[in-house]
Amino acid sequence: MADPRSVRDRLERLIRPHAGLPEALQRSKPLKLRGHSVAWLPPLLLLVGIVLLDASTSGRFRIMSWLVLVPVIAAAICGVRGTVSFGVLALITYVVVDTQWPHKYRNGLSDLLLVVVGGTLAALACSVRLRAERRMLHMRDIAETTRRTVLRPMPPGWGGLDHAAVYLAADSEARVGGDFYDIQPSRHGTRLLLGDVQGKGLAAVEAAAALLGTFREAGYHEPELGTVAARLEVRLLRHNRYRVALGGDDGDRFATGVLVAFPEDTPTTVEVVNFGHEPPLVIAPDGVRSLDPGHGLPLGMAELVSAPPPVLRVALAPGETLLLVTDGVTEARDASGAFYPLRDAVTRALARDPRAADPHRLVRLVRDGTLDHCGGKLADDTTIFAVRRPVAGVRRT
């Protein structure tokens, strides 16, 4: 079993980009104590330590040239001004202390030049570090903007549904991948889409963005869920042809997904179209069941069959929650290679506390269980999405 502390640290790194303004988009903060910067303290302590050690040893053992390390340390944790200040302070200290020794024990001009050159290079290195830091902040800001554009934030109760979602990027620095999800209210009821584009990188993000854009339009305007599904299929085929025209080699890209509709006129049923995705689980206070997989092919493969994927009508009682996940959950492995037992884990949690069927509790349960099972090392992007119709008299927890 993985160390709980390391799993928790990994979890914080993974989910931080998805909770408000991420700390990663802010400049790395200097060392602080009670709200005040103490970045100056390590190089100052080093300078004092070198001076005291040099003074406490015999003249045959001189370490004043080690003062070159003071601006080097400052360059790693201070600004340019602080680094220059410590470079000047180290130089002055060297001159003052070295002149206190008899001539035969002085380090001389060569070590003095070493301190001067070291301080100058440290200031330049600090400038390069800060420039790279600003560039990284800009790139992360772009990545965060891209993520929020593709996976737009959804307010509580969006579309008249209780919902909760967690997206964990396998690469915590990338912040966005091929997983996608959204809820689209419409005059025909509320629709939701969750899926996973085959492959990784920006090409997968582009395909996910194309599918979400089509879903947000078709899901709003089209009265029939089957028509929305057909529009998604056509959109991915068009996107693939466009990529080929640009010279790309990913013209056969596909995406698995689940399309769900909550019709307003039938509050105890939902409509589901499954595009070769892991079938959703229905979580009720008294147990867990899987929906019919529907046997549809992934999006982008409709040309291989003559019939579109079926639209399934499924009973969903008040209080029952749909749990949809991508393969980052179902294919998470532990040290022995065993897959994460999602259904068993949820069933055990319900047996302990029936309130685990609440979407927010359910998402936290699956998130924590997945990361604990794989030791915090996700092999793929992971999306956990739970949704249900509001239950009268039940407060969200």
Phi, psi and omega in degrees: 000139183289155176297122182302326181293318180293323177296318180296319178297317179297320179298317180297322179293325184284318187268349182302321181294353187243021179227091179069208179284116186290142177296333181295339181272359178259151180299141178303124188279147177291167177300134183229149175223114182055041177084357181248140181291133176235028179296337180285344189292312181302311179295327179293317178297322178296317180299313180297319180298319179296317180297315181295319180294320179295323182286333185271357180252169181286167181295340180284344180243099182246130180237019182298334178295343177293347177301343177297338179287338184298305177294334177295314177296319179298325181297333183278336187229350181248174174278182182295317180299316179297321179294316178298319180299316179289328175297316178294318180297319178297320180295313180298317180299318180300312182297315183295311184290320184293329181285349181279346182267155173303155186305321184289347180255002180285147179286326173092189188292325184299315179288329175299315177297325177299317179294320179296309181296319179298318178295320179296313179295325179296319178296319177295318179296322177297319178298317179296319179299314181293324178294317178294325179295317178296322178295319179295321177299320179295317179295321179292326177296319177297316180297320179293320177297319177298316180298316182288338175283316180287308179254082186292145177296142179244126181292159177302139179073014182300129181072016181074021183238146166278125184215157175207145182213148173226130175243123180243117178279134177300322173261105186295344178274335183286322175072346180209146181213214185269355176285146179211152177199155177190160172241132180234107173291151178205172178289348180258012184112178181263135178244151173224153180223134172224139180196182184214117178280137178295135179096183182225178174086189184295330179296321177292322178296319178299316179295318178298318179296321179296316180294319180294321178299317178293319179298319182294329177276307182294322180296335178275319189268323189281130180285332184256135180295326178299326178291322176299317179298318180295322179295323178295319179298313180297322182296318181291323177297316178297319180297319179297318179294324177296317179296321178295320179297332177278358180095009178284161180249022182245040181290349179252024180295143178227172180214133170273157182185167176228127179248126185231139176238139175248089182295141180286332184276350178229084187288358179247013178222161172226158174252137186227135169238123183252121178260068175065023183260163173302125183297142179297155173260142173260119183254115177242157180304337183255007179160182183230137174220155179262145174282161175300130181295339176081340175060029174276151177278159176300156175300138182098358182239015184297335181291347180276347182229164182263345184239144177288164178297143184288151172265112183267138176255119189237136176288134178219102185286157175304135181093348177273140186246137173271129176246118179241134181223159172262177188288355171298334176274306187291337180252012175292132183241149173269188184297333180273355180093003181282141179286157179291124181278079188302306185297317180296321181295318179291321179299317179296320180295321178295324179296325178284321184208107180300342179289353177296347178286347176299135184306318183290318175296320183295317180296317178297320179300311183291320178301308182295320180295320179296312182293323177293322182294319183263009179068026180079005182251090181284134179272345183210161174300145189228126175236132178236122186226125179234138185208147175202162171291146181300142178259124182299132176082002180252123178273143179290138181245000000 
